[in-house]
XYZ file of C-alpha atoms in Angstrom:
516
model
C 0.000 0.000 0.000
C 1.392 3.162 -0.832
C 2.484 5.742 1.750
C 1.405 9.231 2.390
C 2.359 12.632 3.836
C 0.374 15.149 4.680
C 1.391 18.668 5.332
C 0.132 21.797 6.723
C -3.462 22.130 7.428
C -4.510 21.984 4.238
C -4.414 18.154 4.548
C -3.072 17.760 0.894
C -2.487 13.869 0.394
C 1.123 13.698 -1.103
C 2.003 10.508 -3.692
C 5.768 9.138 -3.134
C 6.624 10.887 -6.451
C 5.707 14.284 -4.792
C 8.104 13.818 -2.037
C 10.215 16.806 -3.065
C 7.180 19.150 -3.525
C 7.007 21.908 -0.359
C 3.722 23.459 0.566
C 4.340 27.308 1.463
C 1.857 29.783 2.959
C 1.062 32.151 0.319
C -2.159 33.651 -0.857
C -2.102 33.313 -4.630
C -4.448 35.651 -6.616
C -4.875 37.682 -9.807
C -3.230 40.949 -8.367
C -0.101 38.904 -7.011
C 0.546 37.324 -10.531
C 0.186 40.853 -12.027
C 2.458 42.614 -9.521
C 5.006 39.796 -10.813
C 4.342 40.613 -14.444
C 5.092 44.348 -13.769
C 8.469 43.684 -11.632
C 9.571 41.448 -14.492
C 8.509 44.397 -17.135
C 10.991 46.837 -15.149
C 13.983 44.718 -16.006
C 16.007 44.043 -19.515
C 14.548 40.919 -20.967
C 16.312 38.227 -21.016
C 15.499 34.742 -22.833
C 15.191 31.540 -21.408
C 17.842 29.496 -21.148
C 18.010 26.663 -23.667
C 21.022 25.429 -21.927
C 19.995 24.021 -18.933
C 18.713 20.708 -20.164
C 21.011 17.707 -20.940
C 22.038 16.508 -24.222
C 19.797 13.722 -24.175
C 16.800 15.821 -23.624
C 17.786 18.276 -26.649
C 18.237 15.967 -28.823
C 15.303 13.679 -28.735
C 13.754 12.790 -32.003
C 9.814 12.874 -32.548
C 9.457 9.650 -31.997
C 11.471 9.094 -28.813
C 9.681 12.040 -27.680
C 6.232 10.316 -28.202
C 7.861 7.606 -26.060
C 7.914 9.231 -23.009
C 4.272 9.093 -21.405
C 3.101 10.827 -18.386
C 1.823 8.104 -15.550
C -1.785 8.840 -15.167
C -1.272 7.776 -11.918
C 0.705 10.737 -10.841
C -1.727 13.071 -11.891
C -2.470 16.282 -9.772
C -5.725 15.347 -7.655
C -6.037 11.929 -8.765
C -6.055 10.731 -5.720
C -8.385 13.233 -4.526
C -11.473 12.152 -6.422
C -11.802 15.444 -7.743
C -13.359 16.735 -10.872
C -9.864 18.029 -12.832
C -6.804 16.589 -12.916
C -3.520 18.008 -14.165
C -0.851 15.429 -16.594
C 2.534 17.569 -16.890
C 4.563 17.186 -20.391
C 8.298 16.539 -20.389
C 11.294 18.668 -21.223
C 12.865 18.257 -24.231
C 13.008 17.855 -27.907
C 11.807 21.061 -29.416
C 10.511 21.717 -26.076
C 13.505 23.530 -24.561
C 12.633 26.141 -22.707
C 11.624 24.679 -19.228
C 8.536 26.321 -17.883
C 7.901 26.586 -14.388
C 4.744 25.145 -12.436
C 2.798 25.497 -9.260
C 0.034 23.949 -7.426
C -1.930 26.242 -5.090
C -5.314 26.032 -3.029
C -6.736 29.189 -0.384
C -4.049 29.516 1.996
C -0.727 27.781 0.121
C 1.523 26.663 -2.651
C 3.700 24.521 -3.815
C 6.657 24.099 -6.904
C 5.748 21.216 -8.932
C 9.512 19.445 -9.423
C 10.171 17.586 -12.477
C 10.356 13.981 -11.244
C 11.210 10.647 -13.026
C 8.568 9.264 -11.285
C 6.001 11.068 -13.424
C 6.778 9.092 -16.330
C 6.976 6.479 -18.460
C 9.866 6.281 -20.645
C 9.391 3.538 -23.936
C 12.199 1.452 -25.553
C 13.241 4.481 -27.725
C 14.319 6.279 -25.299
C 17.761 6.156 -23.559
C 18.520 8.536 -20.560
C 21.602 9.573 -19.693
C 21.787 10.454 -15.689
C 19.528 11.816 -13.769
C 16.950 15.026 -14.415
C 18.085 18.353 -13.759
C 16.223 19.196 -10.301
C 15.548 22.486 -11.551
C 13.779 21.446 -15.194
C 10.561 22.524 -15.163
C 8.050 21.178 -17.673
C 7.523 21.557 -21.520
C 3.575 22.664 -20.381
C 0.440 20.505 -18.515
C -2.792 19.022 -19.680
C -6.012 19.363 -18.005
C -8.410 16.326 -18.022
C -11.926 16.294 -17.095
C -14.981 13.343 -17.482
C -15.812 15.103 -20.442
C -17.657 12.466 -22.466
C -18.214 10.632 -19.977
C -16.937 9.032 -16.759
C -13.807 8.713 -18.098
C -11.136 11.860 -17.565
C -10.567 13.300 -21.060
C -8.384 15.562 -22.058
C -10.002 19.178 -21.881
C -7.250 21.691 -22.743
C -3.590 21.707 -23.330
C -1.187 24.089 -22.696
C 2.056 23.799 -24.580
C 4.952 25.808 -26.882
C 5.278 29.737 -26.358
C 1.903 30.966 -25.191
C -0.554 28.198 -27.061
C -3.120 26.664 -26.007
C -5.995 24.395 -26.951
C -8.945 23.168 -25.819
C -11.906 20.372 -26.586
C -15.784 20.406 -26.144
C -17.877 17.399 -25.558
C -17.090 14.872 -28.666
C -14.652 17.076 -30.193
C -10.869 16.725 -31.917
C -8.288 19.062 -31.663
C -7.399 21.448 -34.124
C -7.271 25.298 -33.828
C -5.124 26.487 -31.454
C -5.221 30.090 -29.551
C -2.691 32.284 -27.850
C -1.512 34.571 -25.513
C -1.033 37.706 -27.849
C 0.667 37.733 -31.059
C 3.807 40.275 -31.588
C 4.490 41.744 -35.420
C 2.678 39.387 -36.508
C 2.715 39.886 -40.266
C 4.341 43.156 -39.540
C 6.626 43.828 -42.519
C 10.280 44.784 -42.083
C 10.565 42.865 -38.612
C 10.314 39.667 -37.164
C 7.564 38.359 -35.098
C 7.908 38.093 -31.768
C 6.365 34.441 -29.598
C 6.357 35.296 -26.020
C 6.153 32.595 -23.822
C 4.291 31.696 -20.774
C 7.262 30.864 -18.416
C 5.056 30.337 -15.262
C 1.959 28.683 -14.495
C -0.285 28.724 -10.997
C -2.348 26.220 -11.096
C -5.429 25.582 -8.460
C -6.626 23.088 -7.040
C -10.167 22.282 -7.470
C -12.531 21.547 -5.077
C -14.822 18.531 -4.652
C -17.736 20.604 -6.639
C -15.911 23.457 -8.720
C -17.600 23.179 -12.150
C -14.845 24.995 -13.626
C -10.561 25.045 -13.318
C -8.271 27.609 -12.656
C -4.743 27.868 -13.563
C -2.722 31.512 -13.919
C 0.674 32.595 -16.174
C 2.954 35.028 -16.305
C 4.335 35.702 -19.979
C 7.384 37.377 -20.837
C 8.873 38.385 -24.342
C 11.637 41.327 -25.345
C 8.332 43.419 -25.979
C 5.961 42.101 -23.101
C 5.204 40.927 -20.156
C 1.762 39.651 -18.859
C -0.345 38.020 -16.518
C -3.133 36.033 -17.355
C -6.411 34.279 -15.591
C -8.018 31.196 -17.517
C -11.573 29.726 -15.724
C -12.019 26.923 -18.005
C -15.136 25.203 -17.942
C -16.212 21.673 -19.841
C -19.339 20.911 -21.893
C -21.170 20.866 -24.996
C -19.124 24.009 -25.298
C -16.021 24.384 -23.363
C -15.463 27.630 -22.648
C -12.067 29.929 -21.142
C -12.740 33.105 -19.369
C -9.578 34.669 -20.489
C -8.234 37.871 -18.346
C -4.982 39.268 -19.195
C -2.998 42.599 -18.281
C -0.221 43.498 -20.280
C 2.895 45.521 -19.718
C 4.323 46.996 -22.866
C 8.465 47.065 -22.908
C 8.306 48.819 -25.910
C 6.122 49.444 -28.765
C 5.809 47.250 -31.672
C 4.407 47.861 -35.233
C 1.169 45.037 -34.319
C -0.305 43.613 -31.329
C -2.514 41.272 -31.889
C -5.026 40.288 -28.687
C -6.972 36.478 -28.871
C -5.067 35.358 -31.373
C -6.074 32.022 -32.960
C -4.110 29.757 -35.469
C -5.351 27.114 -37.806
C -4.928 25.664 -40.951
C -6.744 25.056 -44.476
C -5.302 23.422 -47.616
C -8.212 22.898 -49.793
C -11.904 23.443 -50.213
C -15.358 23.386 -52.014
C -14.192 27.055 -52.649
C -10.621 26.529 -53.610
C -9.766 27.181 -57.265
C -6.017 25.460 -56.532
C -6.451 21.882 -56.089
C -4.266 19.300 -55.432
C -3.831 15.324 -55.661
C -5.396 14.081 -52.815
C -8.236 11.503 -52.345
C -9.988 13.696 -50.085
C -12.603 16.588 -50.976
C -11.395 19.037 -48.324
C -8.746 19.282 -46.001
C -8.576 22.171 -43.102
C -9.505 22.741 -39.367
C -11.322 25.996 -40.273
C -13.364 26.984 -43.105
C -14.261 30.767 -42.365
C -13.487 33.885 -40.330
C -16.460 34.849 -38.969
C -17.172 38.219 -37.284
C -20.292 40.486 -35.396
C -20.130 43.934 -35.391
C -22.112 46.622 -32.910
C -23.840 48.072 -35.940
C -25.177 44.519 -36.222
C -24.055 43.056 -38.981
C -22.178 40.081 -39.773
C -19.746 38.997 -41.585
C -18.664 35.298 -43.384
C -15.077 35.077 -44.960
C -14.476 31.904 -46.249
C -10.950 31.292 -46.322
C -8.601 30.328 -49.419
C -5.352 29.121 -50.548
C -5.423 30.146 -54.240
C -2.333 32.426 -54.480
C 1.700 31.504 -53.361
C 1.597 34.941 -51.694
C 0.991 35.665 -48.379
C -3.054 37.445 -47.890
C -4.362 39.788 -45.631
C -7.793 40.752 -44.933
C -8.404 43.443 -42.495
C -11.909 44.737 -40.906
C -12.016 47.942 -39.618
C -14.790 48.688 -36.439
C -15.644 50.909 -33.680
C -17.015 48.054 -31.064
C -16.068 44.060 -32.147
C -18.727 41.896 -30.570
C -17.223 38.649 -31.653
C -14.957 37.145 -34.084
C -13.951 33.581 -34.084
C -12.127 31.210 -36.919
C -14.960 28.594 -37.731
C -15.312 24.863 -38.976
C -18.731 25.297 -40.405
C -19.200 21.763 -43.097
C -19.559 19.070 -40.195
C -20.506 16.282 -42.738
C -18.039 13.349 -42.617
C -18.352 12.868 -46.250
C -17.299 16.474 -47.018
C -13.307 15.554 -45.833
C -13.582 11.495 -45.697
C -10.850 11.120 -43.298
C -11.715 8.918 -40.384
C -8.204 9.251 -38.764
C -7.790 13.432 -38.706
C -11.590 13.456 -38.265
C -11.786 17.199 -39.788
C -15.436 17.441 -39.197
C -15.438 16.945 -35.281
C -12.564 19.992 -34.865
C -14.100 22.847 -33.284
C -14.612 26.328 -34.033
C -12.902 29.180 -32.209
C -15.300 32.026 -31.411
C -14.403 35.450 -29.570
C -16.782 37.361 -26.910
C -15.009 40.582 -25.901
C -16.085 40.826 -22.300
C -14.606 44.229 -21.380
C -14.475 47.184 -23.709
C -11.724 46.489 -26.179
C -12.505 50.007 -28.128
C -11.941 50.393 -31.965
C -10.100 48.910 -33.989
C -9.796 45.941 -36.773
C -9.768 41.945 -37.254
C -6.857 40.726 -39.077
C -6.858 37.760 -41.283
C -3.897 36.377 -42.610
C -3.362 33.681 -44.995
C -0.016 31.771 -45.534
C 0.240 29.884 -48.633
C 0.632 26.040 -48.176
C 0.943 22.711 -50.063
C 0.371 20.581 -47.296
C -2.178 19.993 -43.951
C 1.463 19.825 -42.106
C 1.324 23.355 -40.145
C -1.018 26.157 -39.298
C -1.470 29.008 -42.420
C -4.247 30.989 -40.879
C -4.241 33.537 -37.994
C -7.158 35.803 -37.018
C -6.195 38.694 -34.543
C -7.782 41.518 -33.145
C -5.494 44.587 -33.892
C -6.136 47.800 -31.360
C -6.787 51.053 -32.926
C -3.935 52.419 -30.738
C -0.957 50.501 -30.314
C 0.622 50.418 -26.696
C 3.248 52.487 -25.896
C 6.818 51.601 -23.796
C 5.460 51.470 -19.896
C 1.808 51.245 -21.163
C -0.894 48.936 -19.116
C -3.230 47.097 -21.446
C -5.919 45.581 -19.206
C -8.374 43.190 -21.231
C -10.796 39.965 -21.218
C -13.157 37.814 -23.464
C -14.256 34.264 -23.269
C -13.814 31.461 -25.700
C -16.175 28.765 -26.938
C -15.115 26.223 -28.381
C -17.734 24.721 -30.391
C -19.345 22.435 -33.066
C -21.950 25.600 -33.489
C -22.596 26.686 -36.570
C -24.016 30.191 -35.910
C -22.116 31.283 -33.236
C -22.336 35.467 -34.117
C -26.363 34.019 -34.427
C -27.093 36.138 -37.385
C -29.848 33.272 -37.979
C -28.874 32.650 -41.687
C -25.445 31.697 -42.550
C -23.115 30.809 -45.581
C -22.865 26.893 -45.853
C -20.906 26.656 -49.425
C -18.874 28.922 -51.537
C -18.502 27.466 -55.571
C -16.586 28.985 -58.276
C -15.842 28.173 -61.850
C -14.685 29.143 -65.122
C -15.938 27.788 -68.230
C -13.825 27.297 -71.758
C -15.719 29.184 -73.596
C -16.174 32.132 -71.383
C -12.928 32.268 -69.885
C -12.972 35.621 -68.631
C -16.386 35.242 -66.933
C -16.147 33.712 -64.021
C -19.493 31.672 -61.861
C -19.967 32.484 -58.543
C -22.270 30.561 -56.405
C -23.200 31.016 -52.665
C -25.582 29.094 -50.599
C -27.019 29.876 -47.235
C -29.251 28.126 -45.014
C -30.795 29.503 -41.547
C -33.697 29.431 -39.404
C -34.184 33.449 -40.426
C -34.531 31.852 -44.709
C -37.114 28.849 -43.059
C -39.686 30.833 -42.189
C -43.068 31.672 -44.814
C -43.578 34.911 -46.242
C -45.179 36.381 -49.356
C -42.033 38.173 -50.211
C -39.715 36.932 -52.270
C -36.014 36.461 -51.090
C -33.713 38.874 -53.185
C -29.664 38.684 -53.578
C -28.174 42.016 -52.618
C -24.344 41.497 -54.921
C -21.797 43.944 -54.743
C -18.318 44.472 -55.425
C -16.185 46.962 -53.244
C -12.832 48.083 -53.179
C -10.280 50.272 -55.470
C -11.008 47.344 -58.376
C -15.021 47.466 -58.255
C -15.424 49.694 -60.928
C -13.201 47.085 -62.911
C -16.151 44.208 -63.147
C -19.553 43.857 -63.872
C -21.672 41.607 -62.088
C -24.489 40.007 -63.863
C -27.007 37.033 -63.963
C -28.224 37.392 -60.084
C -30.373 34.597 -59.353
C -31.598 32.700 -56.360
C -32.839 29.531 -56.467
C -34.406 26.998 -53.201
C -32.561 24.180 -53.406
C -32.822 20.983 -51.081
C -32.867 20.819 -47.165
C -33.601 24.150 -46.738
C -30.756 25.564 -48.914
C -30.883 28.834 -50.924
C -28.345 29.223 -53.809
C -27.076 32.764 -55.219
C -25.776 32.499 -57.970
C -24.485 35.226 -60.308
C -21.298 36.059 -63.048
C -18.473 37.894 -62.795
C -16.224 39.847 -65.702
C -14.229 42.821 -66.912
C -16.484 45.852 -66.943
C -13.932 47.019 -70.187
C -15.310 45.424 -73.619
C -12.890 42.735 -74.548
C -10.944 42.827 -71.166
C -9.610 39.910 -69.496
C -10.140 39.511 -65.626
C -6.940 38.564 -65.313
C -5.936 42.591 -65.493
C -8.439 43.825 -63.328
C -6.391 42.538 -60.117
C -8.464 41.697 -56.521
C -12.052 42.161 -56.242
C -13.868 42.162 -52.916
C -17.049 40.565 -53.095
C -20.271 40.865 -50.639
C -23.454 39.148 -50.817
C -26.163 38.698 -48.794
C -30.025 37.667 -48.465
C -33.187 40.019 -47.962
C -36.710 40.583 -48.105
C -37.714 44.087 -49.534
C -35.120 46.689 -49.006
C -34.117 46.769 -45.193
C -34.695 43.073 -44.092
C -31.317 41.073 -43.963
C -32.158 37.917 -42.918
C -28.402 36.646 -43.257
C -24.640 37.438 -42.663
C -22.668 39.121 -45.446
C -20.770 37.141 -47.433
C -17.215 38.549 -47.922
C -14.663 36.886 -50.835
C -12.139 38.005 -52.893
C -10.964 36.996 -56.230
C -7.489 36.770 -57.389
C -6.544 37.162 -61.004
């Protein structure tokens, strides 16, 4: 039978591989993690220290990484019979920059020592003396009895200052973000600060929801952050962050998201795969104060890098989306595409104007993340500058999270050989808003905007009802110039969108641009 300590009057049941851990009296809050995030912006940055990990660490491959497994055995609280419990990831491989981690409750805490104990180390992998005492960890899981009695895995934090997270059912794929630094900024590189610290809490028998804090620190920031992360249908992370700006930088970017897309039903550049679609997102999605919203289906048509940008005085939401959840629509039963979630946004203080960013890195393959969406202040910090915000994330199989109640399902385009410089735009909506009777007939409001609108003429509107409650637009675009070829026009932006009469939008607007 195994043996136990207990210190302090917390009664916190030790396992043998906690032996080194020391419980402190300390009263860990919010404030206290901030006051350390300001004390460490009033000194010269300096990075983390690659150093400090053996050779044998450093130099694992992939594989031999994959062979060391944390003992769910050792988890944080598993002893407990508590509702979370925290699996620590190991030093090492491209993981070397040791971050430190704490366990506290009311009254204490306690360092969280990297111990062999913890682990399981496979066949591939062949240590060479003992852990440095002073290691840290590459980041922690949470786990949770998600889908059922059994603890999933509910979020992961891991590399710089990423995260990810997984709703009831769900697979992961997008992956959020501390902030992002120059992101896309041209002329300089972009910054990844990194969460060097973690705090986190121990639950209590009932606690619905866990708690962990950070401290991040970069040449151009330092910041302390609050997640309340809470499982369900929807998972959701109650984000609060206060920055402290070193200097000032060309871009900050606040909830920043990552994902990736190859190919499409919308993509004009295909490539030799046996699948239909490939990507964890299909669509940035975004709801402004004035109301409306907005449906950007993302692309990978050009070898350049794109950037969209949307300019607002309030954002009420904006979230990278995986809207097609058909299994036939990827047919790839090992990624699972169609159970990734979507990433939506819900400012919950007052984040003031400013823009979304979308950017778009070319790609051949599903290998790494090509799309970021950012929100981009109207005012960017200045050296010694506060930046208090918060928002909360749902992650979600939703597929109307901005709940404009009729949304963009499908994006088609084609050209023909004998038109070649008219090009067949098709896009189809569906909604509870396009479901309901009326006398009036639905009409396509199609526009083009930008420097290039006067360029093209848009002709042959038409909607048309198709099946399960689908509604196609459909309509042609060329060269406004007799005899010109679209290929000289340069990018279009596109919007469409569904009404009744003149004022009644029953859906989002549908935002696209075409490359030559």
């Amino acid at each position: 039978m195994p043996r136990t300590l207990v210190l302090l009057s917390t009664l916190t049941v030790l396992t043998p591989s906690a032996f080194s851990q020391t419980w402190e009296r300390e009263d860990v809050t919010f404030p206290s993690i901030e006051s350390r995030a300001k004390d460490l912006a009033n000194k010269p940055y300096v990075a983390p220290d690659k150093g400090g990990l053996p050779d044998w660490m450093k130099n694992l491959t992939y594989d031999q990484y994959r062979d060391i497994r944390f003992n769910p055995d050792q988890a944080l609280w598993a002893g407990d019979k508590l509702p979370f419990r925290a699996m620590l990831f190991h030093p090492g491989y491209i993981y070397n920059e040791p971050v430190r981690l704490n366990e506290f409750t009311a009254t204490h805490t306690q360092r969280i020592r990297l111990a062999e104990a913890f682990f399981n180390y496979g066949p591939l992998v062949k240590k060479h003396g003992d852990l440095p005492a002073d290691g840290g960890f590459a980041g922690f899981r949470l786990h949770a009895p998600l889908n059922n009695e059994y603890f999933d895995e509910l979020a992961v934090f891991q590399g710089a200052s990423y995260w990810r997270a997984l709703g009831k059912n769900q697979r992961y794929g997008i992956s959020a973000r501390g902030i992002a630094v120059d992101t896309g900024s041209e002329g300089v590189k972009e910054e990844f600060p990194q969460f060097r610290e973690f705090w986190l809490r121990k639950p209590d028998a009932n606690d619905k929801s866990a708690t962990a804090y950070a401290v991040l620190d970069g040449p151009s920031y330092t910041g302390a952050y609050s997640f309340k992360i809470e499982p369900g249908e929807d998972t959701t992370v109650n984000v609060t962050a206060v920055l402290f700006a070193r200097k000032e930088v060309k871009r900050l970017g606040i909830a920043p998201m990552s994902s990736m897309f190859w190919f499409g039903e919308n993509s004009r550049r295909r490539f030799d795969d046996f699948r239909p679609e490939v990507h964890d997102s299909d669509g940035l999605s975004i709801r402004m104060s004035t109301g409306e919203r907005l449906w950007r289906p993302i692309t990978n048509d050009t070898n350049k890098l794109e950037f969209s940008f949307f300019e607002m005085d309030k954002c009420e939401g904006f979230g990278l989306l995986q809207r097609d959840r058909r299994f036939s629509a990827y047919e790839d039963a090992e990624a699972n595409y169609h159970m990734r979630p979507s990433l939506w946004i819900e400012p919950t203080s007052d984040w003031g104007s400013g823009r979304v960013m979308l950017m778009e890195i070319p790609t051949t393959n599903e290998l790494s993340d090509n799309v970021v969406a950012l929100w981009e202040p109207k005012e960017t910090p200045k050296a010694g500058d506060r930046v208090e915000f918060s928002y909360k994330q749902h992650w979600t199989v939703a597929e109307d999270p901005s709940m404009a109640g009729g949304r963009v399902i499908a994006t088609r385009t084609g050209l023909h050989d004998w038109q070649p410089e008219q090009r067949t735009i098709a896009v189809e909506f569906a909604g509870p808003n396009l479901e309901k009777p009326d006398e009036k007939p639905l009409q396509a409001l199609v526009q083009g905007v930008g420097p290039n609108a006067e360029k093209i003429k848009i002709s042959g509107v038409a909607v048309q009802k198709l099946p399960e409650n689908r509604w196609r637009v459909g309509f042609q675009v060329s060269p406004a110039a007799e005899g010109g070829k679209l290929a000289d026009v340069g990018q279009v932006e596109l919007r469409c969108s569904l009404r009744r009469g003149e004022s009644e939008f029953l859906t989002e607007t549908w935002v696209y641009r075409i490359n030559p």
